[in-house]
PDB file of C-alpha atoms in Angstrom:
ATOM      1  CA  MET A  23       1.295 -62.736  66.670  1.00 84.00           C
ATOM      2  CA  LEU A  24       4.607 -61.656  65.275  1.00 84.00           C
ATOM      3  CA  THR A  25       4.137 -63.829  62.394  1.00 90.00           C
ATOM      4  CA  SER A  26       0.883 -62.379  61.388  1.00 89.00           C
ATOM      5  CA  VAL A  27       2.453 -58.936  61.573  1.00 90.00           C
ATOM      6  CA  LEU A  28       5.485 -60.004  59.499  1.00 92.00           C
ATOM      7  CA  VAL A  29       3.010 -61.637  56.932  1.00 92.00           C
ATOM      8  CA  LEU A  30       0.766 -58.362  56.820  1.00 90.00           C
ATOM      9  CA  ILE A  31       3.791 -56.151  56.026  1.00 90.00           C
ATOM     10  CA  ALA A  32       5.196 -58.526  53.260  1.00 92.00           C
ATOM     11  CA  VAL A  33       1.697 -58.558  51.708  1.00 91.00           C
ATOM     12  CA  LEU A  34       1.576 -54.586  51.855  1.00 89.00           C
ATOM     13  CA  ALA A  35       5.238 -54.439  50.645  1.00 91.00           C
ATOM     14  CA  LEU A  36       4.278 -56.767  47.542  1.00 93.00           C
ATOM     15  CA  ARG A  37       1.074 -54.903  46.901  1.00 92.00           C
ATOM     16  CA  GLU A  38       3.169 -51.515  46.713  1.00 90.00           C
ATOM     17  CA  LEU A  39       5.759 -52.957  44.384  1.00 91.00           C
ATOM     18  CA  TYR A  40       2.938 -54.238  42.145  1.00 91.00           C
ATOM     19  CA  LEU A  41       0.947 -50.850  42.283  1.00 89.00           C
ATOM     20  CA  GLU A  42       4.403 -48.897  41.427  1.00 89.00           C
ATOM     21  CA  HIS A  43       5.094 -51.181  38.493  1.00 90.00           C
ATOM     22  CA  TRP A  44       1.465 -50.896  37.200  1.00 88.00           C
ATOM     23  CA  LEU A  45       1.615 -47.151  37.586  1.00 90.00           C
ATOM     24  CA  GLY A  46       4.992 -46.784  36.037  1.00 89.00           C
ATOM     25  CA  ARG A  47       3.300 -47.530  32.676  1.00 89.00           C
ATOM     26  CA  SER A  48       1.382 -44.276  33.126  1.00 92.00           C
ATOM     27  CA  ILE A  49       2.302 -40.673  32.887  1.00 93.00           C
ATOM     28  CA  CYS A  50       1.515 -37.795  35.766  1.00 94.00           C
ATOM     29  CA  ILE A  51      -0.280 -35.025  34.446  1.00 93.00           C
ATOM     30  CA  ARG A  52      -1.387 -33.527  37.616  1.00 93.00           C
ATOM     31  CA  ARG A  53      -0.033 -33.623  41.156  1.00 94.00           C
ATOM     32  CA  GLN A  54      -1.059 -31.905  44.428  1.00 93.00           C
ATOM     33  CA  ARG A  55       0.748 -32.330  47.640  1.00 94.00           C
ATOM     34  CA  LYS A  56      -0.448 -31.096  51.148  1.00 94.00           C
ATOM     35  CA  GLY A  57       2.137 -32.361  54.034  1.00 95.00           C
ATOM     36  CA  TRP A  58       2.490 -35.989  53.816  1.00 95.00           C
ATOM     37  CA  MET A  59      -0.663 -36.645  51.377  1.00 96.00           C
ATOM     38  CA  ALA A  60      -0.224 -36.262  47.664  1.00 96.00           C
ATOM     39  CA  VAL A  61      -2.926 -36.714  44.950  1.00 95.00           C
ATOM     40  CA  GLU A  62      -1.856 -37.285  41.412  1.00 95.00           C
ATOM     41  CA  VAL A  63      -3.771 -37.835  38.085  1.00 95.00           C
ATOM     42  CA  ARG A  64      -1.964 -40.235  35.655  1.00 96.00           C
ATOM     43  CA  ARG A  65      -2.851 -41.017  32.197  1.00 95.00           C
ATOM     44  CA  ARG A  66      -2.203 -43.836  29.644  1.00 93.00           C
ATOM     45  CA  VAL A  67      -3.271 -44.265  26.032  1.00 93.00           C
ATOM     46  CA  GLY A  68      -3.293 -47.788  24.246  1.00 89.00           C
ATOM     47  CA  MET A  69      -5.211 -50.342  22.535  1.00 89.00           C
ATOM     48  CA  GLU A  70      -7.352 -52.350  25.119  1.00 85.00           C
ATOM     49  CA  ARG A  71      -9.087 -55.577  24.725  1.00 83.00           C
ATOM     50  CA  LEU A  72     -12.798 -55.372  25.569  1.00 77.00           C
ATOM     51  CA  PRO A  73     -14.953 -58.342  26.575  1.00 81.00           C
ATOM     52  CA  SER A  74     -15.831 -60.358  23.477  1.00 81.00           C
ATOM     53  CA  SER A  75     -19.453 -59.769  23.987  1.00 80.00           C
ATOM     54  CA  VAL A  76     -18.481 -55.965  23.290  1.00 75.00           C
ATOM     55  CA  SER A  77     -15.893 -56.420  20.579  1.00 75.00           C
ATOM     56  CA  ASP A  78     -13.775 -59.016  19.057  1.00 81.00           C
ATOM     57  CA  TYR A  79     -11.005 -56.233  18.426  1.00 83.00           C
ATOM     58  CA  PRO A  80      -9.046 -54.181  20.651  1.00 86.00           C
ATOM     59  CA  VAL A  81      -9.876 -50.412  20.643  1.00 86.00           C
ATOM     60  CA  PRO A  82      -8.233 -47.039  21.412  1.00 92.00           C
ATOM     61  CA  ARG A  83      -8.917 -45.904  24.878  1.00 92.00           C
ATOM     62  CA  GLU A  84      -7.405 -43.288  27.287  1.00 93.00           C
ATOM     63  CA  GLU A  85      -7.347 -44.311  30.840  1.00 94.00           C
ATOM     64  CA  ARG A  86      -6.996 -41.726  33.703  1.00 96.00           C
ATOM     65  CA  ILE A  87      -6.096 -42.950  37.325  1.00 96.00           C
ATOM     66  CA  LEU A  88      -6.509 -41.057  40.531  1.00 95.00           C
ATOM     67  CA  VAL A  89      -3.929 -41.887  43.116  1.00 96.00           C
ATOM     68  CA  ASN A  90      -3.703 -40.988  46.544  1.00 96.00           C
ATOM     69  CA  ARG A  91      -0.342 -41.420  48.418  1.00 95.00           C
ATOM     70  CA  LEU A  92       0.566 -41.340  51.997  1.00 94.00           C
ATOM     71  CA  ALA A  93       4.314 -40.586  52.428  1.00 92.00           C
ATOM     72  CA  GLY A  94       4.777 -41.864  48.899  1.00 90.00           C
ATOM     73  CA  VAL A  95       2.982 -45.158  49.224  1.00 91.00           C
ATOM     74  CA  VAL A  96      -0.129 -45.612  47.180  1.00 93.00           C
ATOM     75  CA  ILE A  97      -3.120 -45.965  49.724  1.00 93.00           C
ATOM     76  CA  TRP A  98      -5.877 -45.765  47.159  1.00 93.00           C
ATOM     77  CA  HIS A  99      -6.501 -45.549  43.445  1.00 93.00           C
ATOM     78  CA  ARG A 100      -9.487 -45.223  41.046  1.00 95.00           C
ATOM     79  CA  GLU A 101      -9.527 -45.526  37.141  1.00 93.00           C
ATOM     80  CA  VAL A 102     -11.662 -44.221  34.481  1.00 92.00           C
ATOM     81  CA  SER A 103     -11.498 -45.149  30.932  1.00 90.00           C
ATOM     82  CA  VAL A 104     -12.931 -43.611  27.976  1.00 91.00           C
ATOM     83  CA  GLY A 105     -13.054 -44.755  24.120  1.00 88.00           C
ATOM     84  CA  LEU A 106     -11.182 -42.788  21.613  1.00 90.00           C
ATOM     85  CA  PRO A 107     -12.282 -42.678  17.932  1.00 86.00           C
ATOM     86  CA  LEU A 108     -10.961 -45.201  15.797  1.00 85.00           C
ATOM     87  CA  SER A 109      -8.878 -42.620  13.814  1.00 83.00           C
ATOM     88  CA  ALA A 110      -6.669 -42.439  16.878  1.00 83.00           C
ATOM     89  CA  CYS A 111      -5.262 -45.810  16.077  1.00 81.00           C
ATOM     90  CA  ASP A 112      -2.933 -44.323  13.643  1.00 83.00           C
ATOM     91  CA  HIS A 113      -1.276 -41.833  16.132  1.00 85.00           C
ATOM     92  CA  LEU A 114      -1.781 -43.227  19.577  1.00 85.00           C
ATOM     93  CA  GLN A 115       1.625 -42.129  20.658  1.00 85.00           C
ATOM     94  CA  ASP A 116       0.544 -38.384  19.718  1.00 87.00           C
ATOM     95  CA  VAL A 117      -2.574 -38.183  21.461  1.00 89.00           C
ATOM     96  CA  THR A 118      -2.054 -35.431  23.950  1.00 90.00           C
ATOM     97  CA  ALA A 119      -3.732 -35.102  27.407  1.00 89.00           C
ATOM     98  CA  GLN A 120      -5.751 -32.005  26.324  1.00 91.00           C
ATOM     99  CA  GLU A 121      -7.347 -33.742  23.261  1.00 90.00           C
ATOM    100  CA  PHE A 122      -9.992 -35.705  25.200  1.00 89.00           C
ATOM    101  CA  ASP A 123      -9.656 -33.950  28.483  1.00 91.00           C
ATOM    102  CA  ARG A 124     -13.419 -32.929  28.305  1.00 91.00           C
ATOM    103  CA  ALA A 125     -14.510 -36.649  28.194  1.00 90.00           C
ATOM    104  CA  PHE A 126     -13.462 -37.232  31.799  1.00 92.00           C
ATOM    105  CA  PRO A 127     -15.110 -36.231  34.917  1.00 91.00           C
ATOM    106  CA  ALA A 128     -13.870 -32.737  36.467  1.00 90.00           C
ATOM    107  CA  TRP A 129     -11.696 -34.504  39.092  1.00 90.00           C
ATOM    108  CA  LEU A 130      -9.581 -36.257  36.388  1.00 91.00           C
ATOM    109  CA  ARG A 131      -9.236 -33.218  34.105  1.00 90.00           C
ATOM    110  CA  LEU A 132      -5.878 -31.495  33.734  1.00 87.00           C
ATOM    111  CA  LYS A 133      -6.987 -28.502  35.772  1.00 79.00           C
ATOM    112  CA  SER A 134      -8.798 -29.512  38.823  1.00 63.00           C
ATOM    113  CA  ALA A 135     -12.545 -28.302  39.273  1.00 57.00           C
ATOM    114  CA  GLY A 136     -11.909 -26.670  42.616  1.00 53.00           C
TER     115      GLY A 136
END
């Protein structure tokens, strides 16, 4: 029994380390906190490789991630990615969050819909 609990704790800790590393490559654009719960909207812009049935070449995309945390620990996340125009390839680092904000659902926009 104790071994099972220790293994479960180790798996959860490794998951948290992986998620923090993965989320570290994104930028927080909105955060709301209520007590121990926090909700973040994070974004990243870059070239993404699509399945070969869709495209042989990477395409510019913006990804937004909704992250729910309890006492700072990620308990759930959901991602939405939208394609950017090919002209964005030349200035990916300069694409602002406002530029394509309307392409995302209201719950992933800079200002929440509520």
